XYZ file of C-alpha atoms in Angstrom:
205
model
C 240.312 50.067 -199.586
C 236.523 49.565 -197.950
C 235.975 51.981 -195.093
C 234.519 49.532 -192.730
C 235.737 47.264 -190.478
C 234.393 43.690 -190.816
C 233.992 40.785 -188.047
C 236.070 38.263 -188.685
C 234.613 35.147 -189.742
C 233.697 32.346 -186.971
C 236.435 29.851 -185.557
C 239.310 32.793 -186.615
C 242.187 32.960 -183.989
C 244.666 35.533 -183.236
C 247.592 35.500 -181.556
C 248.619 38.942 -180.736
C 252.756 39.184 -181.142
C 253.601 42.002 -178.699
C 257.231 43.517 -177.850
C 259.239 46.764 -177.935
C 260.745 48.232 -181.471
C 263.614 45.846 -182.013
C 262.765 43.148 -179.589
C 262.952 40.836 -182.690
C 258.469 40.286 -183.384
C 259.298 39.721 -186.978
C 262.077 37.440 -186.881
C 260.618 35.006 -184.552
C 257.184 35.399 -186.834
C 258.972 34.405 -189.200
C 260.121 31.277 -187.149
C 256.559 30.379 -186.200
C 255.190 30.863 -189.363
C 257.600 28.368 -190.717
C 257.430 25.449 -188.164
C 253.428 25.905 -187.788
C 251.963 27.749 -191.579
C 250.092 30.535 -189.429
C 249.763 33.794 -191.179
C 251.804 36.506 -190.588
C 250.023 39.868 -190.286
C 252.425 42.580 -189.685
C 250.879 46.063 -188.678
C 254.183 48.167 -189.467
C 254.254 46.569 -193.003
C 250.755 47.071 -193.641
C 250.754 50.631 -192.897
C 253.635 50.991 -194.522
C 252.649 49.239 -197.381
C 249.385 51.604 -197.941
C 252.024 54.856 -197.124
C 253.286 53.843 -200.645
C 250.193 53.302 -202.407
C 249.418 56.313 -204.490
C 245.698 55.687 -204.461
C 245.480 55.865 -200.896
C 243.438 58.458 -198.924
C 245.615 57.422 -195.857
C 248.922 57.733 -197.253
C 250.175 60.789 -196.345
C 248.798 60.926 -193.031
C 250.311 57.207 -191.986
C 253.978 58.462 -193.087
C 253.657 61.433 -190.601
C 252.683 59.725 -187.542
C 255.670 57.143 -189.080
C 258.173 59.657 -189.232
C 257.624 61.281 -185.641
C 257.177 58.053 -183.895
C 253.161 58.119 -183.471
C 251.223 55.259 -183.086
C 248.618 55.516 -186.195
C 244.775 56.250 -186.083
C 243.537 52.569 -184.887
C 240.931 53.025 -187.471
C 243.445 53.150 -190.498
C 245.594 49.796 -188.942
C 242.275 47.745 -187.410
C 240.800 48.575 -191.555
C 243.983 47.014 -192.857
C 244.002 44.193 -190.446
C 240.239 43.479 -191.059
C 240.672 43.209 -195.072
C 243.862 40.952 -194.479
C 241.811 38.400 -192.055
C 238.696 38.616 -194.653
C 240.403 38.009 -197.576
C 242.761 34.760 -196.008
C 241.863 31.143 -196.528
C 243.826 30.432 -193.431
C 242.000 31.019 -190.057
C 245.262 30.917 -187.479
C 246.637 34.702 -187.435
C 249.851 36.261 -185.909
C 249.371 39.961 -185.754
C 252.557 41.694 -184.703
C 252.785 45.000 -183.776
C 249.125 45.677 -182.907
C 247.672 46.668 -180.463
C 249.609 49.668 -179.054
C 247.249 51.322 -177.068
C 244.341 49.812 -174.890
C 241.385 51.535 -176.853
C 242.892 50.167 -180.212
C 242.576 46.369 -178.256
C 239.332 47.054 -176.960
C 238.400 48.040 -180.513
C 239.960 45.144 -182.069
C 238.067 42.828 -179.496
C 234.698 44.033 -179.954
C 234.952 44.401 -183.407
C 237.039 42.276 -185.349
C 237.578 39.491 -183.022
C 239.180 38.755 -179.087
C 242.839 37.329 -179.357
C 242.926 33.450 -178.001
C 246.790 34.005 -177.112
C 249.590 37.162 -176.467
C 253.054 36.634 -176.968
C 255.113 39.520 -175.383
C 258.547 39.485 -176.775
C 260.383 40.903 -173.463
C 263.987 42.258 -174.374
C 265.830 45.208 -172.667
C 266.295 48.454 -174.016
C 269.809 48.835 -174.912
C 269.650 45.709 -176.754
C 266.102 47.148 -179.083
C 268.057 50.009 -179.804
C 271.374 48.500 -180.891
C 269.339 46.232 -183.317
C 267.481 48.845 -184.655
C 270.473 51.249 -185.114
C 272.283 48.397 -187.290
C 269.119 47.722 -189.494
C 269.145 51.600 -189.777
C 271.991 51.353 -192.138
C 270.993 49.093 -194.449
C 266.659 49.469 -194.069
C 266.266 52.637 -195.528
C 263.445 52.852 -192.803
C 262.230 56.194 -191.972
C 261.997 55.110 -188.335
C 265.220 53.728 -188.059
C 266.883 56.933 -186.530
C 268.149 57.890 -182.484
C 265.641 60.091 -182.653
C 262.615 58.966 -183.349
C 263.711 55.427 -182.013
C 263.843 57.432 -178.864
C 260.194 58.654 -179.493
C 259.043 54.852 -179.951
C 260.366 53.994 -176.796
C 258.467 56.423 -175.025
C 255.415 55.527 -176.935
C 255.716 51.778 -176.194
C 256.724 52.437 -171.620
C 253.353 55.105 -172.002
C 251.019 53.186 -174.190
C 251.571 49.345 -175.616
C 252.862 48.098 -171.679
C 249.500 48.531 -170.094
C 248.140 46.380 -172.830
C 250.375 43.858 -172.144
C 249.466 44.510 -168.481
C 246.106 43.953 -169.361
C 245.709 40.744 -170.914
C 248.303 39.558 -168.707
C 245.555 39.792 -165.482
C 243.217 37.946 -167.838
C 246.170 34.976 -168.226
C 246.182 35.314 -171.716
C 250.403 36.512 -172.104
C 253.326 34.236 -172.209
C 256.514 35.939 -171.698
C 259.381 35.285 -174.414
C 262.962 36.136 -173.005
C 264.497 38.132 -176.271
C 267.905 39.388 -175.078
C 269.603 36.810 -177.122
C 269.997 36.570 -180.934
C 267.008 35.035 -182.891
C 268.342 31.615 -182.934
C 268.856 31.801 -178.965
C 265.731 33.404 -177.995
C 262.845 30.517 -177.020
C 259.532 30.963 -179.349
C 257.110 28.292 -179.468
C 257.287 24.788 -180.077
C 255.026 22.246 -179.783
C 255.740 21.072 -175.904
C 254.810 25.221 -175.518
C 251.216 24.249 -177.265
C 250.495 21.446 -174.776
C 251.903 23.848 -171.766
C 249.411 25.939 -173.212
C 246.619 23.380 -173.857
C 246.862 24.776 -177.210
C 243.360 23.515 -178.880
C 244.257 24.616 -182.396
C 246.646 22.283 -183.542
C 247.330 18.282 -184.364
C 249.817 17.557 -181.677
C 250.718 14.495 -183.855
C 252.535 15.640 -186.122
C-alpha cells in the first residue's frame, strides 16, 4: 500500500460512527448502509484485513497492538482509511471505529478531511462485554477475550471519550441509546436527517 496519506477529494463527507467495543457500531452500520447506500468503512476490519496480508510491512506490528488491546499507530489506520475514500465512487462515508484518540482526529481533520456528523453509540458496560463475550465463541477474534476486552475498556474511558467530548462542544455528536438489541436501539432515519438539517440527502424519497 502507498505510504502517504491523501486529501480526500472535494464534497466527501464523513460521518464518524463512535461507541465502546460491543456497543453494536457495526450492526447498526450495517442498518444505515442499507436504508441510505453510504459506505461502510470499518477501521477494525481494515487493520485487520492488512494483519493478514502477507505482503504487508504493517502486519505484524497491527496484530500486536490487536492482541494486547492497543489502539494502532494512527498513521497505519488514517493510510488505510485514505486509500479506501480515494479509491470509492461514492462520496457519503461511515467510518466506525476511528478516531480513538484526539491526535488521530486532529490528524484525520487536517489531513484527510473534517467529519460533517458523529454518531456516538452510548451503551453501558456490562452490556459491551456480554456481547462481546458471546461473539467470542463463535468469532475466532483475537480480541474477543476477558482480558484484553478488559484492556479495551480502559483504552476507550482514557482515550476515544474525550474525542467524543470534543466534537460534542463543537455540536457535531448525536447520542444513540444502545442498551437494547439491534432491532430496538434507534439509528437514523430520515425524520433524524431533517432534525439534523441533514444537507446530503433527497428527503423525497
Amino acid at each position: 500500500m502507498s505510504d502517504e496519506i491523501v486529501k480526500a477529494p472535494e464534497g466527501t463527507i464523513v460521518i464518524f460512527v463512535l461507541g465502546g467495543p460491543g456497543s453494536g457500531k457495526g450492526t447498526q452500520c450495517s442498518k444505515i448502509v442499507e436504508d441510505f447506500g453510504f459506505v461502510h468503512l470499518s477501521a477494525g476490519d481494515l487493520l485487520r484485513e492488512e494483519q493478514q496480508n502477507p505482503n504487508s510491512k504493517d502486519g505484524d506490528l497491527i496484530k500486536t497492538f490487536m492482541k494486547e488491546g492497543k489502539i494502532v499507530p494512527m498513521e497505519i489506520t488514517i493510510k488505510l482509511l485514505s486509500k479506501k475514500i480515494q479509491g470509492s465512487k461514492s462520496n457519503i462515508f461511515l467510518i466506525d471505529g476511528f478516531p480513538r484518540k484526539q491526535d488521530q482526529a486532529m490528524h484525520f481533520d487536517e489531513n484527510v478531511v473534517e467529519p460533517s456528523l458523529i454518531l456516538f453509540f452510548d451503551c453501558d458496560k456490562e452490556v459491551m462485554k456480554q456481547r462481546l463475550l458471546k461473539r467470542g465463541e463463535t468469532s475466532g477474534r483475537i480480541d474477543d477475550n476477558i482480558e484484553t476486552i478488559e484492556k479495551r475498556f480502559k483504552v476507550f474511558q482514557e482515550d476515544s471519550l474525550p474525542v467524543i467530548k470534543h466534537y460534542e462542544e463543537i455540536g457535531k455528536v448525536h447520542r444513540i441509546p444502545s442498551n437494547e438489541s439491534a432491532d430496538e436501539c434507534c439509528t437514523i432515519d430520515n425524520g433524524l436527517m431533517d432534525q439534523l438539517d441533514w444537507p446530503y440527502l433527497d428527503h423525497s424519497s
